[in-house]
Amino acid sequence: MYGRLPRWSPAAQLVGDMDRQEVVDIRVDGEKLAVDEGATALDACDAAGRYVPRLCHHPGITRRDARSVRCDHGADIPPCGLCVVRLGDGPVVRACATVASTGMEIVTEDP
C-alpha cells in the first residue's frame, strides 16, 4: 500500500543493538522482525523497510515548539492520522501511538 524504505535507512538501526534492551517478536506484512521493547508500530514498519506516511514524525518537518515529535500530542496539537495500519485481521490504529507487543501482526498493504 505504501512502499518500501531502503535497507540502509536510519530506521533499520532500531534493531541493531540487541544487547541494549529486551526485544519483541512481531510480523510486518508477514515478515518476521524483532524490535526493541517499547518501539512503536511505526518504528517497526520503518525497521522492516515499509514506508507508512506521517507528518508528525516526518524528518523534513519541524514543529513550532520544543516538545518531542512523538505522538504524545497536547490538546492543541492533534495527531495527523496518516500513519494508520491494520493489526492482523483486527482494527486500524495509528502506528505512531501503538506500542509493538510480542506476536503483533502489522499490515500495511491492506486493500
Short mmCIF file of C-alpha atoms in Angstrom, two decimals:
data_model
loop_
_atom_site.label_atom_id
_atom_site.label_comp_id
_atom_site.label_asym_id
_atom_site.label_seq_id
_atom_site.Cartn_x
_atom_site.Cartn_y
_atom_site.Cartn_z
CA MET A 1 0.00 0.00 0.00
CA TYR A 2 2.77 2.48 0.87
CA GLY A 3 6.03 1.07 -0.46
CA ARG A 4 9.41 0.10 0.92
CA LEU A 5 12.26 2.00 2.54
CA PRO A 6 15.83 1.20 1.56
CA ARG A 7 17.51 -1.28 3.94
CA TRP A 8 20.20 1.33 4.67
CA SER A 9 17.57 3.66 6.10
CA PRO A 10 18.35 5.03 9.59
CA ALA A 11 15.17 3.29 10.73
CA ALA A 12 16.90 -0.06 10.22
CA GLN A 13 19.22 0.88 13.10
CA LEU A 14 16.33 0.47 15.55
CA VAL A 15 17.00 -3.23 15.99
CA GLY A 16 20.75 -3.07 15.55
CA ASP A 17 21.85 -3.25 19.19
CA MET A 18 20.10 -6.32 20.59
CA ASP A 19 22.14 -6.20 23.84
CA ARG A 20 20.72 -2.83 24.77
CA GLN A 21 17.30 -4.00 25.94
CA GLU A 22 14.65 -6.67 25.56
CA VAL A 23 13.16 -7.32 22.13
CA VAL A 24 9.71 -8.42 21.00
CA ASP A 25 8.99 -10.62 18.00
CA ILE A 26 6.37 -9.30 15.58
CA ARG A 27 5.41 -9.54 11.91
CA VAL A 28 5.16 -6.67 9.44
CA ASP A 29 3.33 -7.67 6.25
CA GLY A 30 4.19 -11.29 7.03
CA GLU A 31 7.92 -10.63 7.55
CA LYS A 32 9.28 -11.72 10.94
CA LEU A 33 11.02 -8.95 12.82
CA ALA A 34 12.47 -8.34 16.29
CA VAL A 35 12.20 -4.79 17.61
CA ASP A 36 13.22 -3.18 20.87
CA GLU A 37 10.68 -3.36 23.65
CA GLY A 38 8.79 -0.05 23.71
CA ALA A 39 9.14 0.56 19.96
CA THR A 40 6.02 1.75 18.19
CA ALA A 41 4.36 0.05 15.24
CA LEU A 42 5.67 2.95 13.14
CA ASP A 43 9.24 2.21 14.30
CA ALA A 44 8.71 -1.46 13.41
CA CYS A 45 7.40 -0.62 9.95
CA ASP A 46 10.42 1.59 9.32
CA ALA A 47 12.79 -1.13 10.53
CA ALA A 48 11.09 -3.62 8.19
CA GLY A 49 11.57 -1.24 5.27
CA ARG A 50 7.87 -0.44 4.94
CA TYR A 51 7.06 3.22 4.41
CA VAL A 52 4.00 4.48 6.26
CA PRO A 53 3.04 8.12 5.58
CA ARG A 54 3.39 10.51 8.50
CA LEU A 55 3.59 14.20 9.26
CA CYS A 56 4.39 14.34 12.96
CA HIS A 57 7.41 12.03 12.53
CA HIS A 58 8.49 13.33 9.13
CA PRO A 59 12.19 14.25 9.19
CA GLY A 60 11.65 17.28 6.95
CA ILE A 61 9.02 18.90 9.15
CA THR A 62 9.92 20.72 12.33
CA ARG A 63 7.43 21.64 14.98
CA ARG A 64 6.97 25.14 16.32
CA ASP A 65 7.59 24.11 19.91
CA ALA A 66 10.47 22.24 21.53
CA ARG A 67 8.44 19.21 22.60
CA SER A 68 9.16 15.76 21.24
CA VAL A 69 7.83 14.90 17.80
CA ARG A 70 6.46 11.62 19.16
CA CYS A 71 2.69 11.39 19.11
CA ASP A 72 2.12 12.41 22.70
CA HIS A 73 0.33 15.45 21.34
CA GLY A 74 -1.12 18.02 23.66
CA ALA A 75 -4.69 19.19 23.30
CA ASP A 76 -3.58 21.96 20.96
CA ILE A 77 -1.74 19.63 18.54
CA PRO A 78 -3.92 16.77 17.27
CA PRO A 79 -2.29 13.74 15.64
CA CYS A 80 -2.19 13.84 11.85
CA GLY A 81 -3.78 10.38 11.49
CA LEU A 82 -1.87 9.48 8.31
CA CYS A 83 0.08 6.60 9.81
CA VAL A 84 -2.78 4.11 10.10
CA VAL A 85 -2.04 0.39 9.85
CA ARG A 86 -4.14 -2.71 10.49
CA LEU A 87 -3.33 -5.09 13.33
CA GLY A 88 -3.76 -8.55 11.79
CA ASP A 89 -7.44 -9.00 10.95
CA GLY A 90 -8.35 -6.52 13.66
CA PRO A 91 -8.67 -2.77 13.99
CA VAL A 92 -6.99 0.06 12.13
CA VAL A 93 -4.74 2.02 14.52
CA ARG A 94 -2.31 4.94 14.39
CA ALA A 95 1.12 3.31 14.08
CA CYS A 96 2.81 6.19 15.91
CA ALA A 97 0.72 5.65 19.04
CA THR A 98 0.68 1.83 19.12
CA VAL A 99 3.43 0.10 21.07
CA ALA A 100 4.67 -3.12 19.47
CA SER A 101 3.94 -6.23 21.52
CA THR A 102 5.00 -9.85 21.19
CA GLY A 103 3.09 -11.66 18.46
CA MET A 104 1.68 -8.47 16.93
CA GLU A 105 0.91 -8.63 13.22
CA ILE A 106 1.07 -5.29 11.42
CA VAL A 107 -0.45 -4.99 7.97
CA THR A 108 0.50 -2.00 5.80
CA GLU A 109 -0.70 -3.45 2.48
CA ASP A 110 -4.42 -3.72 3.05
CA PRO A 111 -6.75 -3.47 0.04
#
